[in-house]
Every structure is written in structure tokens, then in C-alpha cells.
Amino acid sequence: MKVPFNYLPQQFGDATPYLEEWRKLAASGEFTLGPFVESFEAKFASYVGARHCISTNNGTDALILALKAAGIGAGDEVITVVNTFYATVGAIVAVGAKPVFVDCDERFQMDAEKISPAVTPKTRAILPVHWAGASPDVNRILDLAEAHGLAVIEDACPAVGAYVDGKHAGTFGKLGAFSMHPLKPLNVMGDGGMTVTDDDALADWMRKYRNHGMTDRDHIDFWGVNMRLQPFQAIVGSRVLDTVADLVRLRNRNARQLDAGLRQLPEFVTVAERPARHVEAQQLYMACFKRRDQLLQFLIGRGIEAKVHYPVPLHLQKAAAALGYKRGDFPVAERQAEHLITLPAHQFITAEQIDYILENIREFYLGTQGLGKLEETITVGR
């Protein structure tokens, strides 16, 4: 049996649903911003519950746009979590600021209690990440930000469809950024991003900046850049947005089945807790495993496309050398990087494929004699 990580051929293999709108786009000639992009922005803002959505050509630019709108620049420090994807920190560096890392918790999320010791007179913002489609303790982070007089700019790039207490990820802080990379819950046939805010003045500035600072064809208010989302991708994103609630439901169904099976192996596997107040988008299903490297190769050899996100925390990357961190500074992230595996759990994975994943993990640790109790385990998870 094959269990693929990449589901894009299943999702986009038939482009027929998009053809009518693409034909309308071609006939309109509105290839730069225009009504297709504006319609998508309004739809996304409504979906997440934000006053404004400003689309961009990728999630990294959405983060850069949010940071620049908040006035973050040279000489400033921004606190973020050390186990995030490169783009989070690359965006901070791109605006001239210095990233300051804090450790993560056992849920792979920013440890809010590590924030205050990281604050200095140069700190301007906290940039929490809704890593893997789950959410950190955003309410605690907001309280800390208020106490220290800092802005909160959320990296919700992996988290379309995620909620805390009924409020959508990315809408808690002053600004939030989202990605439509092909392997995000809301995805397109290429790249795309969005920045959201409830602040009218910030929204007006961002709309201008992502389009060269233009107010109309003949005038600019300030020097900007081209961060525009392509209308072609806005059409794709708009249609996929209609399916997000269903795909998040299916991903969580798969996650529950994996949770139930893996929790029967507590001596070998650590499964993250899932707070009842949270709805996770399940962009990545991660757990920590003993003998990770051997298990990873075993699963791949059985046709299960497991991955690691990521084996080297950011503070140990060559790019971070000038920041002065060393091994041991962030023990939770370092430990997780040595043990975590990401298992396929997307919306196209079937219950039978989840069974197959669990059977192989159990066989790896217990041998074939350990398979007897598996059926009961899996039934509980469904």
C-alpha cells in the first residue's frame, strides 16, 4: 500500500472546476489586481472575521508586509519561536530587524512563559507562529505583549481553518499573515498570501505598498514594491476556500485516529495534547518517536511517505550564526528535532491507510506479535 504525503495530483489533477472563471479572467484582461482579486480578498476577510484582507504573491511577502506596516525596521528586535519555518525569520531579517528566539512547548508551539525574559529595550513585537496548523496560547501572548507594550503580528501561514475559542487564527494580533503555498490547508496552484488587519490606516498603507505605493496609474504616495497576488491564483484560492471547513474536518478525523493508535505505544511515542478550546487545521501531523531515523526509513520502505519538519532548529542553522546562539539554548526544540516525524494525514488519506501506518509503526517497535491489539486501538480512534 502507498500512503503519499503529496496530495496535489488528487486535488488539482482535474482543473475543470476552474475553467469557467479562468475564461472570464482571460476575456476581461484584468490580469493585475482587479475584480477577481478584490472578490477573493473580501471573501477571505469574511471567512476569518477580519475587517481587511490584503493579498500578496506569497506568504513570506505577507509577513514582510505586516512587519513593515507595523513600523518594524532596522535596530528593532522581534521575538519568535525557534522551531518555525525559515520564512518567519527571513521576513524579520528582510525588514532589517533582529530575530530573537524563544523555545517551543510540548505541542510544538511558542512557549509563552519564555517571552518575558527575551524582552529587551529594543523589542518591538512578538511574532507567534500557528505552527503546523495548531495555535499557541495566544491569549497569554496578548497579555504579555500588552504588559510590555509590544505589537503582536501572527504568522498564521499554516493555519487557515484553525480557531481558538471560536476566533480564527491570525486575527488576535494587530496583523496576521497567511500563506497559500501548495501544501497549506488553503492552497493554490503556485504561491499566494494574505495579510489581515482591522486597522483601516494600516490596510490602506499595505494596499499601496504591495502595488508600488500607487494611488492610481499616474501617482504614488511613497516607494513601494510589487507583492501582488495573481488573479489566476485568486480564482483558485476562492474555490478552495469553499472546501476548507470540510478538509479540516477530515484532517482532524485522521489525526484522532492516529492519536488513538499512537497513544497505545507510550513507551515509544509522544503525542501532543490537543486543547478542547482549539480547532487545529492539521497542516502537519507531528509526533515524537524513539529511534526516529530508523523508523523513518522503515516507514518509507513500506511506502509511507513520512517526513521531518525539521531536523535542524533555526538557531543551529548556518544562517543564524551571527545571532550568537548555541546548542543547548532551546532544549525542547532541539529534542523534538531529533525525534519528530510528520505522518501523512491530509484529507485524501483513508481510514485504511491510517490503519496501515499504525500497523507498521507497531510492527517496527513490537514486531508482528504486537499487531493483535491494533484493531481495538484503531476503532477507538475513529
XYZ file of C-alpha atoms in Angstrom:
382
model
C 0.000 0.000 0.000
C 1.180 3.536 -0.759
C 0.487 6.434 1.610
C 1.538 9.666 -0.141
C 2.394 12.914 1.586
C 1.800 14.911 -1.597
C -1.918 15.096 -2.381
C -1.784 17.805 -5.065
C -2.396 15.475 -8.039
C -5.586 14.302 -6.332
C -6.690 17.829 -5.526
C -5.780 19.622 -8.743
C -5.482 16.811 -11.272
C -8.815 17.826 -12.784
C -8.803 21.562 -13.495
C -12.332 21.554 -14.936
C -13.933 23.341 -11.928
C -11.701 26.365 -12.528
C -12.074 26.697 -16.292
C -15.176 28.887 -16.383
C -13.699 31.535 -14.091
C -10.337 31.377 -15.869
C -12.128 32.006 -19.171
C -13.853 35.019 -17.636
C -10.468 36.266 -16.462
C -8.937 35.813 -19.900
C -11.831 37.638 -21.528
C -11.649 40.510 -19.045
C -7.943 41.245 -19.404
C -7.869 42.068 -15.654
C -4.503 40.443 -15.066
C -3.183 42.832 -12.393
C -5.234 43.011 -9.183
C -8.784 43.881 -10.335
C -12.180 42.337 -9.528
C -11.098 38.690 -9.199
C -8.518 39.581 -6.552
C -10.848 42.022 -4.796
C -13.601 39.406 -4.643
C -11.238 36.848 -3.120
C -9.924 39.350 -0.565
C -13.442 40.195 0.587
C -14.340 36.505 0.796
C -11.241 35.630 2.823
C -11.696 38.573 5.192
C -15.250 37.436 5.851
C -14.135 33.841 6.377
C -11.556 34.655 9.053
C -13.545 37.503 10.597
C -11.170 40.361 9.753
C -12.086 43.836 8.550
C -9.447 43.883 5.796
C -7.541 41.328 3.702
C -4.629 42.450 1.538
C -3.459 39.648 -0.733
C 0.172 39.123 -1.718
C 2.080 36.865 -4.064
C 3.225 34.528 -1.249
C 3.145 34.027 2.498
C 6.647 35.375 3.033
C 5.662 38.691 1.483
C 2.535 38.676 3.651
C 4.790 38.520 6.721
C 7.111 41.216 5.371
C 4.144 43.439 4.555
C 2.722 43.014 8.069
C 6.055 43.772 9.733
C 6.629 46.871 7.607
C 3.083 48.083 8.247
C 3.740 47.784 11.979
C 6.791 50.014 11.584
C 9.339 47.291 12.314
C 12.758 48.056 10.877
C 16.488 48.440 11.437
C 17.555 48.277 15.081
C 14.337 46.606 16.245
C 14.017 43.150 17.767
C 11.173 40.723 17.128
C 10.583 37.684 19.342
C 9.570 34.480 17.593
C 9.735 30.729 18.136
C 12.844 28.776 17.201
C 11.200 25.744 15.546
C 9.328 27.631 12.829
C 9.900 27.553 9.065
C 12.664 29.721 7.608
C 10.255 32.293 6.151
C 9.170 33.555 9.572
C 12.682 34.633 10.438
C 13.588 35.569 6.877
C 10.771 38.123 6.926
C 12.088 39.673 10.151
C 15.566 39.934 8.672
C 14.183 41.290 5.380
C 12.783 44.391 7.119
C 16.121 44.998 8.849
C 15.140 43.765 12.305
C 16.816 41.193 14.548
C 15.054 37.897 15.333
C 15.131 36.850 18.978
C 14.251 33.213 19.578
C 12.313 31.520 22.347
C 11.762 27.809 22.852
C 8.643 25.846 21.985
C 6.462 23.730 24.258
C 5.461 20.063 24.034
C 2.759 20.979 21.464
C 5.420 22.379 19.081
C 4.089 25.895 19.802
C 5.745 29.045 21.172
C 6.234 28.731 24.943
C 4.602 31.928 26.161
C 6.416 31.759 29.503
C 9.758 32.179 27.715
C 8.779 35.534 26.208
C 9.309 37.988 29.070
C 12.966 37.010 29.678
C 13.630 37.634 25.976
C 12.294 41.211 26.018
C 14.880 43.997 25.784
C 14.609 47.775 25.287
C 14.869 47.105 21.541
C 11.953 44.670 21.361
C 9.107 45.969 19.231
C 6.918 42.953 18.533
C 6.104 39.327 19.258
C 5.615 37.121 16.219
C 3.893 33.903 17.369
C 3.519 31.099 14.845
C 0.478 28.840 14.487
C 2.911 26.058 13.720
C 1.654 23.072 11.728
C -1.887 24.477 11.770
C -2.205 24.472 15.566
C -2.154 27.531 17.830
C -0.019 28.680 20.749
C -1.515 30.211 23.889
C -2.455 33.373 22.011
C -4.409 34.930 24.865
C -1.422 34.645 27.190
C 0.815 36.078 24.467
C -1.553 39.040 24.037
C -1.450 39.699 27.790
C 2.345 39.638 27.796
C 2.504 41.907 24.755
C 0.247 44.433 26.451
C 2.306 44.320 29.638
C 5.494 45.033 27.677
C 3.958 47.487 25.202
C 4.608 45.283 22.171
C 2.717 44.621 18.954
C 1.560 41.080 18.140
C 1.950 40.046 14.499
C 0.774 36.481 13.879
C 2.336 34.031 11.482
C -0.802 32.057 10.651
C 0.604 30.880 7.319
C -0.171 27.183 8.040
C -3.426 27.814 9.878
C -6.380 28.666 7.645
C -9.248 26.812 9.322
C -7.749 26.948 12.848
C -9.588 28.552 15.773
C -9.112 29.332 19.455
C -12.290 29.885 21.448
C -14.175 30.343 18.170
C -11.837 33.089 16.897
C -9.813 32.399 13.770
C -6.040 32.111 13.944
C -4.305 35.228 12.657
C -6.978 37.651 13.903
C -5.856 38.056 17.520
C -2.985 40.469 16.980
C -2.557 43.799 15.238
C -1.823 41.988 11.982
C -1.848 38.407 10.761
C -0.235 36.711 7.777
C -1.377 33.630 5.827
C 0.077 31.502 3.053
C -1.493 29.643 0.133
C 1.586 27.542 -0.650
C 0.502 24.293 -2.339
C 0.885 22.264 0.882
C -1.049 24.654 3.116
C -4.701 23.924 4.047
C -5.834 26.783 1.787
C -3.670 26.320 -1.271
C -3.345 27.392 -4.876
C -1.524 26.168 -7.981
C 1.645 28.030 -7.104
C 2.017 30.628 -4.366
C -0.138 33.223 -2.669
C -0.513 35.009 0.647
C -2.747 37.320 2.640
C -2.286 39.873 5.403
C -5.286 40.726 7.583
C -5.998 43.582 9.978
C -8.883 45.508 11.497
C -6.941 48.782 11.246
C -8.177 50.970 8.349
C -4.997 53.045 8.133
C -2.707 50.011 8.081
C -4.858 48.358 5.427
C -4.709 51.452 3.220
C -0.923 51.615 3.562
C -0.492 47.918 2.769
C -2.689 48.081 -0.332
C -0.494 50.849 -1.651
C 2.845 49.355 -0.645
C 2.169 45.944 -2.262
C 1.428 47.846 -5.517
C 4.465 50.164 -5.778
C 2.910 52.793 -3.490
C 0.452 53.727 -6.237
C -2.770 55.611 -5.594
C -3.699 55.424 -9.277
C -1.952 54.816 -12.580
C -0.198 58.183 -12.550
C 0.621 58.821 -8.871
C 2.424 57.184 -5.966
C 2.347 58.267 -2.322
C 5.618 56.542 -1.374
C 8.087 53.992 -2.735
C 6.611 50.516 -2.634
C 7.180 47.163 -4.291
C 5.251 44.583 -6.308
C 3.734 41.962 -3.965
C 0.524 41.447 -5.939
C -1.441 38.189 -5.939
C -2.161 36.991 -9.466
C -5.886 36.859 -10.380
C -5.349 33.323 -11.708
C -4.446 32.225 -8.170
C -7.222 34.303 -6.583
C -9.732 32.233 -8.575
C -8.148 29.002 -7.321
C -7.975 30.258 -3.730
C -11.599 31.363 -3.764
C -12.814 27.915 -4.832
C -10.537 26.051 -2.397
C -11.701 28.328 0.442
C -15.176 26.846 -0.001
C -13.754 23.428 0.928
C -11.596 24.385 3.917
C -14.144 23.508 6.603
C -14.570 20.020 5.132
C -10.870 19.355 4.646
C -10.090 20.494 8.211
C -12.798 18.130 9.479
C -11.288 15.234 7.524
C -7.755 16.039 8.646
C -8.879 16.119 12.269
C -10.645 12.791 11.805
C -7.371 11.315 10.592
C -5.457 12.983 13.431
C -7.808 11.474 16.031
C -7.297 8.025 14.547
C -3.519 8.454 14.607
C -3.634 9.874 18.147
C -5.586 6.894 19.446
C -3.275 4.378 17.824
C -0.020 6.054 18.786
C -1.099 6.597 22.389
C -1.139 2.810 22.748
C 2.679 2.986 22.455
C 3.547 5.490 25.214
C 6.971 3.962 25.822
C 7.935 4.710 22.208
C 5.801 7.646 21.030
C 4.899 11.073 22.454
C 1.684 12.563 21.050
C 0.898 16.253 21.586
C -2.139 17.195 23.619
C -4.941 18.992 21.774
C -6.712 21.648 23.883
C -10.505 21.353 23.772
C -10.812 25.096 23.081
C -8.760 24.795 19.881
C -9.671 23.677 16.384
C -6.462 22.710 14.599
C -6.096 22.934 10.832
C -3.754 19.905 10.877
C -1.424 21.225 8.204
C 1.162 18.787 9.564
C 0.591 15.797 11.839
C 3.693 15.518 14.026
C 4.631 13.253 16.915
C 7.925 12.298 18.572
C 9.325 8.774 18.233
C 12.198 6.839 19.747
C 14.719 5.595 17.169
C 13.327 8.212 14.815
C 15.788 7.824 11.975
C 15.394 4.051 11.806
C 11.597 4.286 11.998
C 11.546 6.930 9.269
C 13.453 4.699 6.874
C 11.288 1.724 7.818
C 8.097 3.640 7.005
C 9.469 4.975 3.739
C 10.460 1.430 2.809
C 6.839 0.371 3.398
C 5.513 3.032 1.038
C 4.558 5.553 3.738
C 5.809 8.996 2.722
C 6.772 10.266 6.182
C 8.911 13.389 6.603
C 10.674 15.509 9.239
C 9.723 19.165 9.831
C 12.577 19.958 10.578
C 15.754 18.141 11.664
C 17.766 21.306 12.479
C 16.238 24.115 14.597
C 16.794 27.610 13.283
C 19.318 28.694 15.919
C 21.651 25.911 14.751
C 21.409 26.791 11.072
C 24.387 28.449 9.335
C 22.206 31.464 8.548
C 21.730 32.122 12.295
C 25.417 32.004 13.247
C 25.675 35.780 13.740
C 22.832 35.713 16.290
C 25.128 34.036 18.790
C 23.018 31.065 19.834
C 24.453 27.629 20.607
C 23.317 24.053 21.101
C 21.523 23.724 24.415
C 19.902 27.177 24.312
C 16.491 25.771 23.307
C 16.332 22.221 24.682
C 12.713 21.421 23.823
C 13.077 22.371 20.154
C 16.388 20.518 19.955
C 14.920 17.363 21.476
C 11.893 17.460 19.203
C 14.084 17.974 16.134
C 15.842 14.703 16.967
C 12.638 12.713 17.444
C 9.738 14.137 15.433
C 8.197 12.589 12.346
C 5.430 14.070 10.213
C 2.937 11.429 9.095
C 0.563 11.780 6.122
C -2.855 12.788 7.494
C -4.314 15.022 4.798
C -7.908 14.965 3.570
C -7.288 12.344 0.874
C -5.885 9.759 3.296
C -8.355 6.968 4.079
C -9.013 5.203 7.366
C -7.464 2.090 5.843
C -4.263 3.976 5.071
C -4.157 5.256 8.653
C -4.552 1.619 9.781
C -1.593 0.724 7.584
C 0.570 3.490 9.097
C -0.250 2.351 12.635
C 0.290 -1.322 11.809
C 3.764 -0.552 10.510
C 4.734 1.608 13.478
C 3.560 -1.077 15.865
C 5.446 -3.725 13.898
C 8.622 -1.626 13.997
C 8.544 -1.362 17.784
C 6.888 -4.620 18.846
C 7.298 -6.976 15.924
C 4.461 -8.863 14.306
C 3.275 -10.192 17.675
C 2.254 -6.639 18.604
C -0.391 -6.388 15.889
C -3.090 -8.273 17.740
C -4.437 -5.346 19.748
C -4.324 -2.902 16.853
C -7.905 -3.307 15.619
C -9.302 -2.263 19.008
C -6.957 0.712 19.093
C -7.966 1.941 15.654
C -11.686 1.509 16.297
C -11.412 3.802 19.324
C -9.785 6.488 17.170
C -12.479 6.711 14.501
